Amino acid sequence: MGTENQGPVWEVFIQTKPGQPYKHAGSVHAYDKELAIENARDVYTRRNEGTSLWVVPSDQIVAVSASETSSFFEPADDKIYRHPTFYNLPDGVKQM
Amino acid sequence: MEAKVKYYLEIADNAFILSHRLSECSSNGPFLEEDLAGTNVALDLIGLAEPVYNEAAKLNKKGESGDDLAYRRSENNYFNCLLTEQPNSDFAFIMTRQFFMDVFNYYYFMDLANSSDKFLKAVASKSLKEVTYHLKRSSEWMIRFGGGTDVSKEKAQKAVDSLWKYTGELFTASEADLALRESNVSVDLEAVRDKWDQKISEIFYLAHLKKPENDYQMLGGKSGVHSEYMGFMLAEIQFLTNKYPEAIW
């Protein structure tokens, strides 16, 4: 079985409950968006993993390349004052 | 055999036999996603058949279990439609067989959800959700076969042409079925046929596929007269219960 005729790759995001953020679950092959969402349903939500799905063509996702990692993220390493850890959170705030 | 037991077996056998055909494709799908999707449908159908076998065994009062009914009958006591037992060939064929059955199941269970029989009503209502998804999936594939390449369209049309003669049986009521009509246990298959026909036309239009002109129809499955493939299939299905009669799950 070759990989060349399985269609393009789509990234799958699952929302476990309404209101929760979508989390990346993995990827599927599919020829178009309808089949992509059906394949995602069949591969990733067989065991009640979620209540909603997104699929996104993998080649439409813009990612930071490995060579840029240090210039993108390391400047934040020594700037601890940017963390909101010095505040007391009110009791009513649950997701932070 | 009481009409109701026979009618239950028709429903369970359709699901069980088609499920087995699909399970034969497990690990042989064209790619991983499709392999899982097909196997999911097979599992849904087993899930549909199992409670119906159990209930039929209870109604039959012969001390058999649902498993006995599923695995220990002889060929002429299986009442599935011929369509469900047709052997797998290419992917277009497997999906077309599935599509014909999905359309039938969709409208059939929709009507059966109004059955006066509480058990069948419950089974139909539960199955409808699964069947709705099966139908969506197989319809999408039919449209893609037709609108894909010349080869995919040709294979789909060939599958339609060769399976068409088994579709009429879906709507040909057995004696048991007719006996249960007045009490509203069974559903009017002519009404299901009209809706089936309309849906097939709709998807074929989108898929640029043609209904065959030759409308010769094969019957037999519902009365236990099967095609030559059924015996081989049962030999495999019943292998384990034959070799290890005491085996339990």
XYZ file of C-alpha atoms in Angstrom:
345
model
C 0.000 0.000 0.000
C 1.614 3.228 -1.141
C 1.175 6.514 0.643
C 0.968 8.563 -2.539
C -2.725 7.984 -3.215
C -4.246 8.470 0.231
C -4.926 12.144 -0.315
C -3.435 15.092 1.541
C -2.908 15.191 5.295
C -5.289 17.023 7.640
C -4.656 17.948 11.257
C -7.413 16.977 13.661
C -8.481 19.031 16.666
C -10.948 17.760 19.243
C -13.037 19.681 21.721
C -13.757 17.444 24.680
C -16.614 19.536 26.071
C -18.452 22.649 24.921
C -16.500 25.720 26.006
C -13.165 23.932 26.210
C -10.356 24.723 23.797
C -9.768 22.461 20.801
C -6.729 20.240 21.247
C -4.595 18.716 18.568
C -5.288 14.978 18.412
C -3.309 13.836 15.380
C -3.734 13.716 11.629
C -5.686 11.874 8.948
C -5.503 11.435 5.211
C -8.473 12.454 3.079
C -9.200 13.706 -0.410
C -11.462 16.558 0.666
C -12.929 18.281 3.697
C -16.113 16.203 4.054
C -14.164 12.956 4.027
C -11.527 14.501 6.295
C -14.055 15.235 9.014
C -15.586 11.758 8.647
C -12.179 10.102 8.821
C -11.317 12.186 11.872
C -14.551 11.067 13.498
C -13.807 7.419 12.751
C -10.165 7.508 13.815
C -10.224 9.824 16.819
C -13.678 9.949 18.422
C -14.676 6.305 18.718
C -14.433 6.330 22.492
C -16.258 9.490 23.479
C -13.183 11.652 23.136
C -15.095 14.724 22.143
C -18.194 16.636 21.187
C -16.776 18.682 18.355
C -14.066 18.420 15.703
C -11.982 20.644 13.483
C -9.886 19.467 10.595
C -7.357 21.753 8.954
C -5.247 21.017 5.872
C -1.750 20.431 7.239
C -0.155 22.571 4.565
C -2.295 25.519 5.691
C -0.763 25.505 9.143
C 2.052 27.979 9.548
C 4.667 26.751 12.005
C 7.901 28.047 13.426
C 10.812 26.252 11.853
C 13.302 24.503 14.118
C 16.100 26.872 13.152
C 14.069 29.829 14.391
C 13.260 28.347 17.786
C 15.944 30.181 19.701
C 15.272 33.634 18.246
C 11.513 33.169 18.723
C 11.346 31.884 22.255
C 14.557 32.274 24.183
C 14.344 36.049 24.622
C 11.429 35.419 27.000
C 13.488 33.128 29.236
C 15.054 35.855 31.402
C 11.967 38.067 31.671
C 10.284 36.537 34.655
C 8.530 39.829 35.392
C 6.208 39.159 32.467
C 4.571 36.268 34.342
C 1.469 37.257 36.287
C 2.686 35.222 39.266
C 2.849 38.255 41.544
C -0.906 38.749 41.622
C -3.386 37.131 44.003
C -6.202 35.604 41.947
C -9.752 36.201 43.198
C -11.419 32.989 44.443
C -14.069 33.072 41.712
C -11.541 32.660 38.880
C -11.320 29.011 37.900
C -9.574 28.695 34.560
C -6.398 30.721 34.367
C -41.373 -20.854 13.899
C -43.451 -18.023 15.215
C -43.736 -15.060 12.831
C -42.175 -12.665 15.275
C -39.104 -14.839 15.811
C -38.665 -15.142 12.051
C -39.036 -11.401 11.606
C -36.482 -10.695 14.337
C -34.069 -13.097 12.649
C -34.475 -11.324 9.293
C -33.384 -8.087 10.946
C -30.536 -9.610 12.939
C -29.241 -11.739 10.037
C -29.077 -8.758 7.677
C -26.918 -6.900 10.174
C -24.837 -9.915 11.184
C -24.018 -11.147 7.697
C -23.206 -7.716 6.306
C -21.104 -7.067 9.381
C -19.134 -10.221 8.699
C -18.519 -9.219 5.093
C -17.195 -5.873 6.311
C -15.064 -7.506 8.972
C -13.370 -9.534 6.234
C -11.928 -6.218 5.020
C -10.442 -5.446 8.411
C -6.720 -4.669 7.916
C -7.263 -4.733 4.127
C -8.760 -1.283 3.682
C -7.293 0.951 0.985
C -5.707 3.049 3.764
C -5.794 3.268 7.525
C -8.641 5.764 7.868
C -10.932 3.813 5.591
C -9.972 0.563 7.257
C -11.074 1.897 10.631
C -14.217 3.466 9.233
C -15.324 0.196 7.631
C -14.575 -1.741 10.770
C -16.565 0.770 12.817
C -19.588 0.106 10.632
C -19.080 -3.644 11.091
C -19.050 -3.154 14.850
C -22.181 -1.000 14.762
C -23.955 -3.754 12.850
C -22.859 -6.449 15.309
C -24.147 -4.172 18.057
C -27.469 -4.037 16.239
C -27.675 -7.795 15.649
C -26.746 -8.970 19.132
C -29.730 -7.737 21.164
C -32.105 -8.831 18.400
C -30.684 -12.378 18.476
C -30.956 -12.421 22.267
C -34.545 -11.269 22.160
C -35.405 -13.740 19.386
C -33.921 -16.550 21.490
C -36.061 -15.478 24.441
C -39.217 -15.353 22.316
C -38.447 -18.713 20.735
C -38.438 -20.467 24.126
C -36.256 -23.367 23.046
C -33.529 -22.788 25.560
C -31.187 -21.347 22.929
C -29.023 -18.300 23.489
C -28.602 -15.396 21.095
C -25.181 -16.823 20.251
C -26.749 -20.160 19.351
C -28.952 -18.356 16.853
C -26.050 -16.384 15.450
C -23.579 -19.258 15.204
C -25.385 -22.579 15.193
C -28.028 -22.533 12.508
C -27.804 -24.238 9.158
C -27.657 -22.189 5.983
C -31.347 -22.474 5.138
C -32.271 -21.069 8.552
C -30.502 -17.767 7.936
C -32.883 -15.170 6.539
C -30.654 -12.290 5.455
C -31.213 -10.703 2.058
C -28.936 -11.914 -0.739
C -27.455 -8.433 -1.034
C -25.737 -8.664 2.351
C -23.894 -11.913 1.586
C -22.406 -10.924 -1.785
C -18.650 -11.386 -1.511
C -16.244 -8.485 -1.380
C -14.454 -7.603 -4.563
C -13.158 -4.080 -5.084
C -13.715 -1.043 -2.891
C -16.396 0.420 -5.163
C -18.333 -2.838 -4.936
C -18.065 -3.000 -1.136
C -19.166 0.602 -0.791
C -22.035 0.254 -3.278
C -23.355 -2.804 -1.407
C -23.068 -0.747 1.766
C -24.778 2.245 0.207
C -27.786 0.215 -0.980
C -28.117 -1.305 2.481
C -27.556 1.983 4.331
C -30.320 3.717 2.390
C -32.609 0.809 3.150
C -31.671 0.712 6.838
C -32.148 4.442 7.180
C -35.744 4.504 5.950
C -36.599 1.099 7.342
C -35.502 1.930 10.881
C -37.139 5.316 10.648
C -40.472 3.550 10.119
C -39.677 0.726 12.516
C -39.172 3.340 15.226
C -42.987 3.607 15.148
C -43.510 -0.135 15.522
C -46.086 -1.340 18.031
C -43.423 -3.785 19.244
C -41.610 -1.992 22.045
C -38.383 -3.903 21.610
C -38.137 -3.242 17.863
C -39.100 0.364 18.435
C -36.192 0.750 20.863
C -33.716 -1.050 18.598
C -34.760 1.056 15.622
C -34.507 4.349 17.492
C -31.050 3.495 18.774
C -29.767 2.221 15.432
C -31.020 5.201 13.520
C -28.215 7.445 14.769
C -25.565 4.994 13.626
C -27.285 4.273 10.352
C -27.609 7.985 9.609
C -23.841 8.263 9.806
C -23.309 5.107 7.715
C -25.538 6.546 5.023
C -23.738 9.872 5.008
C -20.414 8.131 4.605
C -21.410 5.746 1.837
C -23.319 8.495 -0.025
C -20.236 10.715 0.013
C -18.198 7.857 -1.417
C -20.705 7.147 -4.202
C -20.561 10.798 -5.224
C -16.775 10.698 -5.234
C -16.589 7.506 -7.278
C -18.814 9.065 -9.912
C -17.050 12.402 -9.892
C -13.548 10.991 -9.458
C -11.667 9.387 -12.321
C -12.949 7.434 -15.312
C -11.795 4.277 -13.561
C -13.591 5.012 -10.284
C -16.788 5.888 -12.118
C -16.616 2.768 -14.232
C -16.041 0.574 -11.183
C -18.941 2.150 -9.304
C -21.281 1.750 -12.278
C -20.195 -1.857 -12.657
C -20.916 -2.486 -8.973
C -24.347 -0.838 -9.293
C -25.134 -2.958 -12.353
C -24.130 -6.206 -10.691
C -25.788 -5.541 -7.317
C -29.030 -4.067 -8.619
C -30.667 -7.484 -8.956
C -30.372 -8.003 -5.193
C -32.061 -4.754 -4.164
C -35.633 -5.817 -4.910
C -35.541 -8.412 -2.166
C -35.152 -5.695 0.445
C -38.733 -4.632 -0.293
C -40.260 -8.052 -0.844
C -42.061 -8.908 2.368
C -41.766 -12.400 3.780
C -44.821 -14.247 5.095
C -43.739 -13.459 8.643
C -43.439 -9.796 7.759
C -46.929 -9.718 6.213
C -48.401 -11.565 9.180
C -47.118 -8.827 11.478
C -48.304 -5.954 9.305
C -51.815 -5.605 10.683
C -50.659 -5.381 14.268
C -48.176 -2.682 13.196
C -45.178 -4.685 14.348
C -43.612 -4.710 10.884
C -43.444 -1.778 8.495
C -44.813 -1.220 5.025
C -41.905 -2.074 2.730
C -43.566 -0.433 -0.281
C -43.359 2.915 1.499
C -39.712 2.222 2.302
C -39.119 1.318 -1.350
C -40.441 4.679 -2.566
C -38.124 6.584 -0.239
C -35.205 4.285 -1.056
C -35.773 4.832 -4.746
C -35.887 8.570 -4.353
C -32.679 8.683 -2.338
C -30.882 6.439 -4.824
C -31.975 8.730 -7.666
C -30.769 11.770 -5.755
C -27.309 10.369 -5.032
C -26.968 8.826 -8.497
C -27.753 12.226 -9.995
C -24.954 13.803 -7.965
C -22.645 10.890 -8.734
C -23.457 10.765 -12.480
C -24.359 7.100 -12.090
C -27.195 5.339 -13.900
C -29.881 3.039 -12.598
C -29.715 -0.208 -14.557
C -32.469 -0.666 -17.120
C -32.642 -4.404 -16.609
C -34.837 -4.781 -13.547
C -34.604 -8.560 -13.162
C -34.563 -9.333 -9.425
C -33.248 -12.295 -7.429
C -35.090 -13.431 -4.315
C -34.486 -16.176 -1.796
C -32.507 -14.980 1.200
C -35.540 -14.168 3.301
C -36.802 -17.721 2.869
C -33.397 -19.282 3.516
C -32.401 -19.936 -0.102
C -28.993 -18.365 -0.472
C -26.376 -17.751 -3.122
C -23.417 -20.110 -3.489
C -21.268 -17.793 -1.361
C -23.267 -18.222 1.823
C -22.025 -21.706 2.689
C -18.370 -20.691 2.520
C -19.080 -17.668 4.612
C -20.893 -19.673 7.277
C -18.058 -22.203 7.356
C -15.831 -19.361 8.454
C -18.362 -17.743 10.794
C -19.127 -21.037 12.489
C -15.610 -22.430 12.536
C -14.989 -21.650 16.182
C -18.324 -22.849 17.540
C -17.966 -26.044 15.505
C -14.458 -26.788 16.639
C -14.955 -25.715 20.264
C -18.659 -26.233 21.032
C -18.136 -25.344 24.695
C -16.394 -22.049 23.978
C -17.878 -18.977 25.609
C -16.972 -15.304 25.310
